[in-house]
PDB file of C-alpha atoms in Angstrom:
ATOM      1  CA  MET A   1       0.000   0.000   0.000  1.00  0.00           C
ATOM      2  CA  LYS A   2       2.942   2.301   0.566  1.00  0.00           C
ATOM      3  CA  PRO A   3       3.718   2.941  -3.161  1.00  0.00           C
ATOM      4  CA  ARG A   4       0.051   3.758  -3.805  1.00  0.00           C
ATOM      5  CA  TYR A   5       0.076   6.137  -0.836  1.00  0.00           C
ATOM      6  CA  LEU A   6       3.163   7.895  -2.163  1.00  0.00           C
ATOM      7  CA  THR A   7       1.625   8.132  -5.623  1.00  0.00           C
ATOM      8  CA  CYS A   8      -1.504   9.741  -4.204  1.00  0.00           C
ATOM      9  CA  LEU A   9       0.585  12.133  -2.134  1.00  0.00           C
ATOM     10  CA  ALA A  10       2.620  13.112  -5.196  1.00  0.00           C
ATOM     11  CA  LEU A  11      -0.547  13.741  -7.178  1.00  0.00           C
ATOM     12  CA  LEU A  12      -1.924  15.929  -4.388  1.00  0.00           C
ATOM     13  CA  LEU A  13       1.297  17.950  -4.295  1.00  0.00           C
ATOM     14  CA  LEU A  14       1.207  18.432  -8.058  1.00  0.00           C
ATOM     15  CA  LEU A  15      -2.385  19.614  -7.844  1.00  0.00           C
ATOM     16  CA  ALA A  16      -1.501  22.042  -5.050  1.00  0.00           C
ATOM     17  CA  VAL A  17       1.468  23.456  -6.965  1.00  0.00           C
ATOM     18  CA  GLY A  18      -0.673  23.779 -10.079  1.00  0.00           C
ATOM     19  CA  ALA A  19      -3.288  25.702  -8.133  1.00  0.00           C
ATOM     20  CA  LEU A  20      -0.635  28.031  -6.710  1.00  0.00           C
ATOM     21  CA  LEU A  21       0.866  28.667 -10.130  1.00  0.00           C
ATOM     22  CA  GLY A  22      -2.567  29.204 -11.552  1.00  0.00           C
ATOM     23  CA  GLY A  23      -3.201  31.766  -8.827  1.00  0.00           C
ATOM     24  CA  CYS A  24       0.044  33.566  -9.658  1.00  0.00           C
ATOM     25  CA  ARG A  25      -0.843  33.704 -13.334  1.00  0.00           C
ATOM     26  CA  HIS A  26      -4.271  35.050 -12.416  1.00  0.00           C
ATOM     27  CA  ASP A  27      -2.702  37.874 -10.375  1.00  0.00           C
ATOM     28  CA  GLN A  28      -0.584  38.975 -13.341  1.00  0.00           C
ATOM     29  CA  PRO A  29      -2.826  40.430 -16.057  1.00  0.00           C
ATOM     30  CA  PRO A  30      -1.745  39.243 -19.510  1.00  0.00           C
ATOM     31  CA  PHE A  31      -0.949  42.697 -20.867  1.00  0.00           C
ATOM     32  CA  ARG A  32      -0.131  42.903 -24.564  1.00  0.00           C
ATOM     33  CA  LEU A  33       1.628  46.271 -24.419  1.00  0.00           C
ATOM     34  CA  THR A  34       4.990  46.801 -22.704  1.00  0.00           C
ATOM     35  CA  ASN A  35       4.512  46.370 -18.960  1.00  0.00           C
ATOM     36  CA  ILE A  36       6.468  49.088 -17.091  1.00  0.00           C
ATOM     37  CA  SER A  37       4.979  48.448 -13.651  1.00  0.00           C
ATOM     38  CA  GLY A  38       7.569  49.417 -11.059  1.00  0.00           C
ATOM     39  CA  HIS A  39       9.950  50.889 -13.635  1.00  0.00           C
ATOM     40  CA  MET A  40       8.533  54.411 -14.016  1.00  0.00           C
ATOM     41  CA  PRO A  41       7.516  56.983 -11.394  1.00  0.00           C
ATOM     42  CA  ASN A  42       3.904  57.668 -10.471  1.00  0.00           C
ATOM     43  CA  LEU A  43       1.917  60.321 -12.314  1.00  0.00           C
ATOM     44  CA  ASP A  44       2.976  63.652 -10.844  1.00  0.00           C
ATOM     45  CA  PHE A  45       3.046  67.158 -12.305  1.00  0.00           C
ATOM     46  CA  LYS A  46       1.923  70.772 -11.845  1.00  0.00           C
ATOM     47  CA  LEU A  47       0.579  72.229 -15.086  1.00  0.00           C
ATOM     48  CA  THR A  48      -2.369  74.196 -16.468  1.00  0.00           C
ATOM     49  CA  ASP A  49      -5.227  72.490 -18.271  1.00  0.00           C
ATOM     50  CA  ASP A  50      -6.918  73.724 -21.435  1.00  0.00           C
ATOM     51  CA  ASN A  51      -9.526  75.589 -19.381  1.00  0.00           C
ATOM     52  CA  GLY A  52      -6.818  77.646 -17.690  1.00  0.00           C
ATOM     53  CA  LYS A  53      -7.039  75.753 -14.393  1.00  0.00           C
ATOM     54  CA  ALA A  54      -3.961  74.719 -12.411  1.00  0.00           C
ATOM     55  CA  VAL A  55      -3.924  70.933 -12.106  1.00  0.00           C
ATOM     56  CA  THR A  56      -1.675  68.229 -10.687  1.00  0.00           C
ATOM     57  CA  GLY A  57      -1.325  64.529 -11.224  1.00  0.00           C
ATOM     58  CA  ALA A  58      -3.469  63.958  -8.133  1.00  0.00           C
ATOM     59  CA  ASP A  59      -6.445  65.561  -9.900  1.00  0.00           C
ATOM     60  CA  TYR A  60      -6.609  62.522 -12.176  1.00  0.00           C
ATOM     61  CA  ARG A  61      -6.559  59.847  -9.489  1.00  0.00           C
ATOM     62  CA  GLY A  62      -9.428  57.468 -10.045  1.00  0.00           C
ATOM     63  CA  LYS A  63      -8.974  57.661 -13.814  1.00  0.00           C
ATOM     64  CA  VAL A  64      -6.825  55.554 -16.107  1.00  0.00           C
ATOM     65  CA  VAL A  65      -4.531  58.112 -17.743  1.00  0.00           C
ATOM     66  CA  LEU A  66      -2.927  58.032 -21.183  1.00  0.00           C
ATOM     67  CA  LEU A  67      -0.100  60.594 -21.160  1.00  0.00           C
ATOM     68  CA  TYR A  68       1.317  61.835 -24.447  1.00  0.00           C
ATOM     69  CA  PHE A  69       3.814  64.597 -25.288  1.00  0.00           C
ATOM     70  CA  GLY A  70       3.199  66.570 -28.489  1.00  0.00           C
ATOM     71  CA  TYR A  71       2.115  69.930 -29.895  1.00  0.00           C
ATOM     72  CA  THR A  72      -0.696  71.378 -31.965  1.00  0.00           C
ATOM     73  CA  HIS A  73       1.471  72.314 -34.967  1.00  0.00           C
ATOM     74  CA  CYS A  74       2.737  68.746 -35.264  1.00  0.00           C
ATOM     75  CA  PRO A  75       2.363  67.751 -38.935  1.00  0.00           C
ATOM     76  CA  ASP A  76       1.828  64.023 -38.571  1.00  0.00           C
ATOM     77  CA  VAL A  77       2.368  61.796 -35.542  1.00  0.00           C
ATOM     78  CA  CYS A  78       0.344  63.847 -33.015  1.00  0.00           C
ATOM     79  CA  PRO A  79      -2.915  64.072 -34.968  1.00  0.00           C
ATOM     80  CA  LEU A  80      -2.580  60.437 -36.043  1.00  0.00           C
ATOM     81  CA  THR A  81      -2.009  59.322 -32.444  1.00  0.00           C
ATOM     82  CA  LEU A  82      -4.931  61.325 -31.074  1.00  0.00           C
ATOM     83  CA  ALA A  83      -7.180  60.029 -33.835  1.00  0.00           C
ATOM     84  CA  GLN A  84      -6.109  56.481 -32.982  1.00  0.00           C
ATOM     85  CA  LEU A  85      -6.819  57.021 -29.288  1.00  0.00           C
ATOM     86  CA  HIS A  86     -10.247  58.429 -30.111  1.00  0.00           C
ATOM     87  CA  VAL A  87     -11.155  55.216 -31.943  1.00  0.00           C
ATOM     88  CA  VAL A  88      -9.859  53.202 -28.988  1.00  0.00           C
ATOM     89  CA  MET A  89     -12.071  55.217 -26.628  1.00  0.00           C
ATOM     90  CA  GLN A  90     -15.076  54.606 -28.845  1.00  0.00           C
ATOM     91  CA  ARG A  91     -14.402  50.888 -28.841  1.00  0.00           C
ATOM     92  CA  LEU A  92     -14.231  50.856 -25.033  1.00  0.00           C
ATOM     93  CA  GLY A  93     -17.791  52.135 -24.851  1.00  0.00           C
ATOM     94  CA  PRO A  94     -19.004  53.326 -21.420  1.00  0.00           C
ATOM     95  CA  LEU A  95     -15.727  52.172 -19.813  1.00  0.00           C
ATOM     96  CA  ALA A  96     -13.943  55.037 -21.591  1.00  0.00           C
ATOM     97  CA  ASP A  97     -15.519  57.510 -19.168  1.00  0.00           C
ATOM     98  CA  GLY A  98     -13.049  56.162 -16.620  1.00  0.00           C
ATOM     99  CA  ALA A  99     -10.075  57.228 -18.754  1.00  0.00           C
ATOM    100  CA  ARG A 100      -8.435  60.524 -19.689  1.00  0.00           C
ATOM    101  CA  ILE A 101      -6.004  61.371 -22.485  1.00  0.00           C
ATOM    102  CA  LEU A 102      -3.517  63.969 -21.216  1.00  0.00           C
ATOM    103  CA  PHE A 103      -1.851  65.775 -24.125  1.00  0.00           C
ATOM    104  CA  VAL A 104       1.162  67.715 -22.812  1.00  0.00           C
ATOM    105  CA  SER A 105       2.451  70.442 -25.126  1.00  0.00           C
ATOM    106  CA  VAL A 106       6.181  70.561 -25.842  1.00  0.00           C
ATOM    107  CA  ASP A 107       5.658  73.910 -27.609  1.00  0.00           C
ATOM    108  CA  PRO A 108       4.708  76.361 -24.833  1.00  0.00           C
ATOM    109  CA  ALA A 109       5.505  79.370 -27.027  1.00  0.00           C
ATOM    110  CA  ARG A 110       2.540  78.678 -29.316  1.00  0.00           C
ATOM    111  CA  ASP A 111       0.245  76.323 -27.419  1.00  0.00           C
ATOM    112  CA  THR A 112      -1.920  78.425 -25.117  1.00  0.00           C
ATOM    113  CA  PRO A 113      -4.732  76.820 -23.097  1.00  0.00           C
ATOM    114  CA  ALA A 114      -7.275  78.130 -25.630  1.00  0.00           C
ATOM    115  CA  VAL A 115      -5.342  76.699 -28.575  1.00  0.00           C
ATOM    116  CA  MET A 116      -4.971  73.366 -26.787  1.00  0.00           C
ATOM    117  CA  HIS A 117      -8.666  73.289 -25.879  1.00  0.00           C
ATOM    118  CA  ALA A 118      -9.784  73.652 -29.474  1.00  0.00           C
ATOM    119  CA  TYR A 119      -7.215  71.113 -30.648  1.00  0.00           C
ATOM    120  CA  VAL A 120      -7.848  68.243 -28.219  1.00  0.00           C
ATOM    121  CA  ASN A 121     -11.624  68.625 -28.284  1.00  0.00           C
ATOM    122  CA  ALA A 122     -11.558  68.162 -32.041  1.00  0.00           C
ATOM    123  CA  PHE A 123     -10.387  64.606 -31.341  1.00  0.00           C
ATOM    124  CA  ASP A 124     -12.053  63.368 -28.160  1.00  0.00           C
ATOM    125  CA  LYS A 125     -14.100  64.773 -25.281  1.00  0.00           C
ATOM    126  CA  ARG A 126     -11.983  62.759 -22.820  1.00  0.00           C
ATOM    127  CA  ALA A 127      -8.769  64.463 -23.981  1.00  0.00           C
ATOM    128  CA  VAL A 128      -7.257  67.248 -21.883  1.00  0.00           C
ATOM    129  CA  GLY A 129      -4.603  69.651 -23.120  1.00  0.00           C
ATOM    130  CA  LEU A 130      -1.904  70.547 -20.601  1.00  0.00           C
ATOM    131  CA  VAL A 131       0.541  73.446 -20.815  1.00  0.00           C
ATOM    132  CA  GLY A 132       3.291  74.786 -18.605  1.00  0.00           C
ATOM    133  CA  SER A 133       6.534  76.704 -18.578  1.00  0.00           C
ATOM    134  CA  ALA A 134       9.423  75.388 -20.646  1.00  0.00           C
ATOM    135  CA  ARG A 135      11.116  74.328 -17.420  1.00  0.00           C
ATOM    136  CA  ALA A 136       8.065  72.482 -16.084  1.00  0.00           C
ATOM    137  CA  VAL A 137       7.481  70.616 -19.340  1.00  0.00           C
ATOM    138  CA  GLU A 138      11.141  69.693 -19.637  1.00  0.00           C
ATOM    139  CA  ALA A 139      11.154  68.360 -16.062  1.00  0.00           C
ATOM    140  CA  LEU A 140       8.066  66.251 -16.736  1.00  0.00           C
ATOM    141  CA  SER A 141       9.553  64.953 -19.968  1.00  0.00           C
ATOM    142  CA  LYS A 142      12.735  63.880 -18.181  1.00  0.00           C
ATOM    143  CA  ARG A 143      10.692  62.264 -15.414  1.00  0.00           C
ATOM    144  CA  TYR A 144       9.358  59.777 -17.939  1.00  0.00           C
ATOM    145  CA  ARG A 145      12.545  59.541 -20.016  1.00  0.00           C
ATOM    146  CA  SER A 146      10.944  61.335 -22.939  1.00  0.00           C
ATOM    147  CA  ALA A 147      12.666  64.035 -25.005  1.00  0.00           C
ATOM    148  CA  PHE A 148      11.934  66.914 -27.349  1.00  0.00           C
ATOM    149  CA  THR A 149      13.973  69.441 -29.348  1.00  0.00           C
ATOM    150  CA  ARG A 150      12.904  72.597 -31.155  1.00  0.00           C
ATOM    151  CA  GLU A 151      14.202  72.545 -34.705  1.00  0.00           C
ATOM    152  CA  PRO A 152      15.592  75.673 -36.477  1.00  0.00           C
ATOM    153  CA  GLY A 153      12.841  77.877 -37.862  1.00  0.00           C
ATOM    154  CA  ASP A 154      12.358  79.109 -41.408  1.00  0.00           C
ATOM    155  CA  PRO A 155      12.482  82.800 -42.448  1.00  0.00           C
ATOM    156  CA  ASP A 156       8.777  83.143 -41.635  1.00  0.00           C
ATOM    157  CA  GLY A 157       9.322  81.997 -38.068  1.00  0.00           C
ATOM    158  CA  ASN A 158       7.745  78.571 -38.520  1.00  0.00           C
ATOM    159  CA  TYR A 159       9.410  75.638 -36.826  1.00  0.00           C
ATOM    160  CA  GLU A 160       8.829  72.043 -35.824  1.00  0.00           C
ATOM    161  CA  VAL A 161       9.533  70.259 -32.554  1.00  0.00           C
ATOM    162  CA  SER A 162      11.031  66.778 -32.671  1.00  0.00           C
ATOM    163  CA  HIS A 163       9.670  64.720 -29.786  1.00  0.00           C
ATOM    164  CA  SER A 164       9.340  61.210 -28.436  1.00  0.00           C
ATOM    165  CA  SER A 165       6.076  59.538 -29.326  1.00  0.00           C
ATOM    166  CA  ALA A 166       5.476  57.032 -26.515  1.00  0.00           C
ATOM    167  CA  ILE A 167       2.104  56.785 -24.800  1.00  0.00           C
ATOM    168  CA  TYR A 168       2.404  56.298 -21.034  1.00  0.00           C
ATOM    169  CA  ILE A 169      -0.540  54.570 -19.375  1.00  0.00           C
ATOM    170  CA  PHE A 170      -1.218  54.954 -15.645  1.00  0.00           C
ATOM    171  CA  ASP A 171      -3.746  53.061 -13.551  1.00  0.00           C
ATOM    172  CA  ARG A 172      -6.426  54.569 -11.322  1.00  0.00           C
ATOM    173  CA  ASP A 173      -3.900  55.002  -8.503  1.00  0.00           C
ATOM    174  CA  GLY A 174      -1.534  57.012 -10.696  1.00  0.00           C
ATOM    175  CA  LYS A 175       0.972  54.166 -11.042  1.00  0.00           C
ATOM    176  CA  ALA A 176       2.798  53.757 -14.359  1.00  0.00           C
ATOM    177  CA  ARG A 177       1.662  50.470 -15.865  1.00  0.00           C
ATOM    178  CA  LEU A 178       2.090  50.348 -19.638  1.00  0.00           C
ATOM    179  CA  LEU A 179       4.046  51.866 -22.501  1.00  0.00           C
ATOM    180  CA  ALA A 180       2.705  52.002 -26.046  1.00  0.00           C
ATOM    181  CA  THR A 181       3.850  53.475 -29.328  1.00  0.00           C
ATOM    182  CA  PRO A 182       1.600  55.198 -31.883  1.00  0.00           C
ATOM    183  CA  SER A 183       1.961  52.068 -34.021  1.00  0.00           C
ATOM    184  CA  ALA A 184       0.484  49.837 -31.297  1.00  0.00           C
ATOM    185  CA  SER A 185      -2.596  48.061 -32.583  1.00  0.00           C
ATOM    186  CA  GLN A 186      -6.006  49.282 -31.520  1.00  0.00           C
ATOM    187  CA  ASP A 187      -6.837  45.739 -30.444  1.00  0.00           C
ATOM    188  CA  ASP A 188      -3.915  45.663 -27.992  1.00  0.00           C
ATOM    189  CA  LEU A 189      -4.754  49.100 -26.592  1.00  0.00           C
ATOM    190  CA  VAL A 190      -8.416  48.197 -26.133  1.00  0.00           C
ATOM    191  CA  HIS A 191      -7.480  44.867 -24.541  1.00  0.00           C
ATOM    192  CA  ASP A 192      -5.102  46.347 -21.958  1.00  0.00           C
ATOM    193  CA  LEU A 193      -7.188  49.420 -21.178  1.00  0.00           C
ATOM    194  CA  HIS A 194     -10.176  47.150 -20.648  1.00  0.00           C
ATOM    195  CA  LEU A 195      -8.175  45.234 -18.044  1.00  0.00           C
ATOM    196  CA  LEU A 196      -7.230  48.415 -16.177  1.00  0.00           C
ATOM    197  CA  LEU A 197     -10.646  50.016 -16.448  1.00  0.00           C
ATOM    198  CA  ASP A 198     -12.771  46.969 -15.739  1.00  0.00           C
ATOM    199  CA  THR A 199     -10.778  45.194 -13.051  1.00  0.00           C
ATOM    200  CA  GLY A 200      -8.337  47.789 -11.705  1.00  0.00           C
ATOM    201  CA  ALA A 201      -5.578  45.271 -12.409  1.00  0.00           C
ATOM    202  CA  THR A 202      -2.874  45.093  -9.753  1.00  0.00           C
ATOM    203  CA  PRO A 203       0.764  43.947 -10.021  1.00  0.00           C
TER     204      PRO A 203
END
């Protein structure tokens, strides 16, 4: 009887280990985008929104935040990214009300709150334009290892700003969770945002 007893005991141990591993896998949401949990600082800033109100990162606690650096005169990647995020919000349905797109201008010389308001609202009602001093924007950019550079202007004073194009996604507690690029598929964005919005996924 001893071998049978040992066999049963081994089977029980395997079942217990399997249950534990299954529990671990359940605790780790299967994100499709790059998981940056624990590798980036929490959402924190002091800027002005597109209604002229002073805001901080704490004002967006309780919302899933998509942070993006850009500017209204951007010829390509910014409008394409915001258009993409608008479609993602539509696909999320009612859950999208729990999210906010924060569009931080890297061109404070031209992007006033009024200009930002008209720009972001042309894309999505859940988008907020944020402006600040050159120093404040640069500090926020460095905080998330982003970068931007103003290019030389033409004789008419027109210029472009080269900038990083990553989308930083924070959970309801303001913790950095995911990193996406403008080329990320809508399916992947919808999938991961659904996890954060619907379950409040935790590490």
